[in-house]
GROMACS .gro file of C-alpha atoms in nm:
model
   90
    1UNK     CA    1   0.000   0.000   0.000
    2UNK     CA    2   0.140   0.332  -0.109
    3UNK     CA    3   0.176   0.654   0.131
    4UNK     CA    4  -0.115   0.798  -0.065
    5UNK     CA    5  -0.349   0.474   0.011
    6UNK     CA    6  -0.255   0.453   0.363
    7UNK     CA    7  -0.349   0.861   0.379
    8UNK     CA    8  -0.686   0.800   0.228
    9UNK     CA    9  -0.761   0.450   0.420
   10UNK     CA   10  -0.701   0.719   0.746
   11UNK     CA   11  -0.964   0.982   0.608
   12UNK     CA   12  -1.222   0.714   0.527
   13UNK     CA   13  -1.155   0.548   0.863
   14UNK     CA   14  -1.185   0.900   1.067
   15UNK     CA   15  -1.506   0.984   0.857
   16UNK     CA   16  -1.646   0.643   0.945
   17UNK     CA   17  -1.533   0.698   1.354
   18UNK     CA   18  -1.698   1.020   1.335
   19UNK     CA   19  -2.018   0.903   1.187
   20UNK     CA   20  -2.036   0.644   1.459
   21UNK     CA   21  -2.027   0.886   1.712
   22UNK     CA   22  -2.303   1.145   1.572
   23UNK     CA   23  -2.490   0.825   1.517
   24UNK     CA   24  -2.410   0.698   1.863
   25UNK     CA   25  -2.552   1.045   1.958
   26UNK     CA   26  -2.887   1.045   1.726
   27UNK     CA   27  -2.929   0.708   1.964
   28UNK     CA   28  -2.930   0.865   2.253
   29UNK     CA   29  -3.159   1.198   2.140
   30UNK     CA   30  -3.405   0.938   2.025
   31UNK     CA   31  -3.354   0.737   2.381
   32UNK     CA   32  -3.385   1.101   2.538
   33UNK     CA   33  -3.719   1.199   2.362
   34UNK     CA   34  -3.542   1.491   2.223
   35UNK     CA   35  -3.700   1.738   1.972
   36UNK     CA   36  -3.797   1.588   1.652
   37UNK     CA   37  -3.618   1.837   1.445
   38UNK     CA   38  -3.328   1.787   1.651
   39UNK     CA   39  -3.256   1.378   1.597
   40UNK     CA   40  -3.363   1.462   1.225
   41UNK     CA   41  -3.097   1.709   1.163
   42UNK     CA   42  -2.841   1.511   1.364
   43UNK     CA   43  -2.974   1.201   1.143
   44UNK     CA   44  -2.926   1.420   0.844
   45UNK     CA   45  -2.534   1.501   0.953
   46UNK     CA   46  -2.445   1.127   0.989
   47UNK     CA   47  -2.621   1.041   0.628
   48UNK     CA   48  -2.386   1.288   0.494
   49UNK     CA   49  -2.114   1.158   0.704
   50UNK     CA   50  -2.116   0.813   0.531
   51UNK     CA   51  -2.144   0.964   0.191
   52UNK     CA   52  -1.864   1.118   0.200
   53UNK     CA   53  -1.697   0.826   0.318
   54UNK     CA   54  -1.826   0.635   0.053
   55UNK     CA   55  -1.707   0.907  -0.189
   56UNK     CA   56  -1.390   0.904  -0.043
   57UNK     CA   57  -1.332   0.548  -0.120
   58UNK     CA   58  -1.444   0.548  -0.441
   59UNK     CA   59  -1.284   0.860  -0.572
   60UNK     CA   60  -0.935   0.703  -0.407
   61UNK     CA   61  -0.985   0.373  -0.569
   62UNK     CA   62  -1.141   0.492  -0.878
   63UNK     CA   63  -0.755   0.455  -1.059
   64UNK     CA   64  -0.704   0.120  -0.909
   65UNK     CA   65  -1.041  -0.090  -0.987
   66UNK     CA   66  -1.007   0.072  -1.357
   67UNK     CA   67  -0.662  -0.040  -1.410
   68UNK     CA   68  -0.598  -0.353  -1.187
   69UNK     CA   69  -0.710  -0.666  -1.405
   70UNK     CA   70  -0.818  -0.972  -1.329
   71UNK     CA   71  -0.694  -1.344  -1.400
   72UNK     CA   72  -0.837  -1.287  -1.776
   73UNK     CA   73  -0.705  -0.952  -1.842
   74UNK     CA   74  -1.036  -0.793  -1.733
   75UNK     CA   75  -1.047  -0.484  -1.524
   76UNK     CA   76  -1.176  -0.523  -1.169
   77UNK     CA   77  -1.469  -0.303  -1.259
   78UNK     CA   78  -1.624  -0.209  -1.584
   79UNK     CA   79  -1.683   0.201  -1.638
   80UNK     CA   80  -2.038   0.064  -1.611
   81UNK     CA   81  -1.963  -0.118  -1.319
   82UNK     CA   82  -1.784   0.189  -1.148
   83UNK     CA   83  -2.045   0.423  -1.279
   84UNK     CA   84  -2.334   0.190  -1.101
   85UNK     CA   85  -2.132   0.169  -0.732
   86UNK     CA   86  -2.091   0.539  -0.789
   87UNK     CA   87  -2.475   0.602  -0.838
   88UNK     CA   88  -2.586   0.394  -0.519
   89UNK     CA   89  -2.430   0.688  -0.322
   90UNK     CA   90  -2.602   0.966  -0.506
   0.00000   0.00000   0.00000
């Protein structure tokens, strides 16, 4: 794993630790009774927590699963393929 795989395996891995914790904290607003528009916004923060995690990964592996190829001298993933994993963020 190169220095630049290792950096982005750290950002996806803090954005995922800090989603846990805001979702950790929606738990305990909902456990609380706390303000409906409260949890929701909170709930709203950790969506786009993941996302960007999931961006993250994608956008730092994009190179790799286009240009590493399979046993057959396929690549990993199709531009379809990519395209697809891509869109089931959005």
């Amino acid at each position: 794993m190169t220095a630049d795989d290792e950096a982005a395996a750290r950002a996806v891995l803090n954005r995922l630790r800090r989603a846990q914790g805001q979702l950790a904290g929606v738990i305990a607003m909902v456990e609380e009774g706390r303000d409906c528009r409260d949890v929701v916004t909170q709930l709203a923060a950790v969506s786009r927590a993941l996302d960007r995690a999931g961006f993250k990964i994608i956008a730092s592996r994009m190179r790799e699963c286009m240009t590493a190829r399979e046993d057959g001298g396929e690549p990993k993933l199709s531009e379809e393929q990519l395209e697809k994993l891509f869109l089931t963020l959005a």
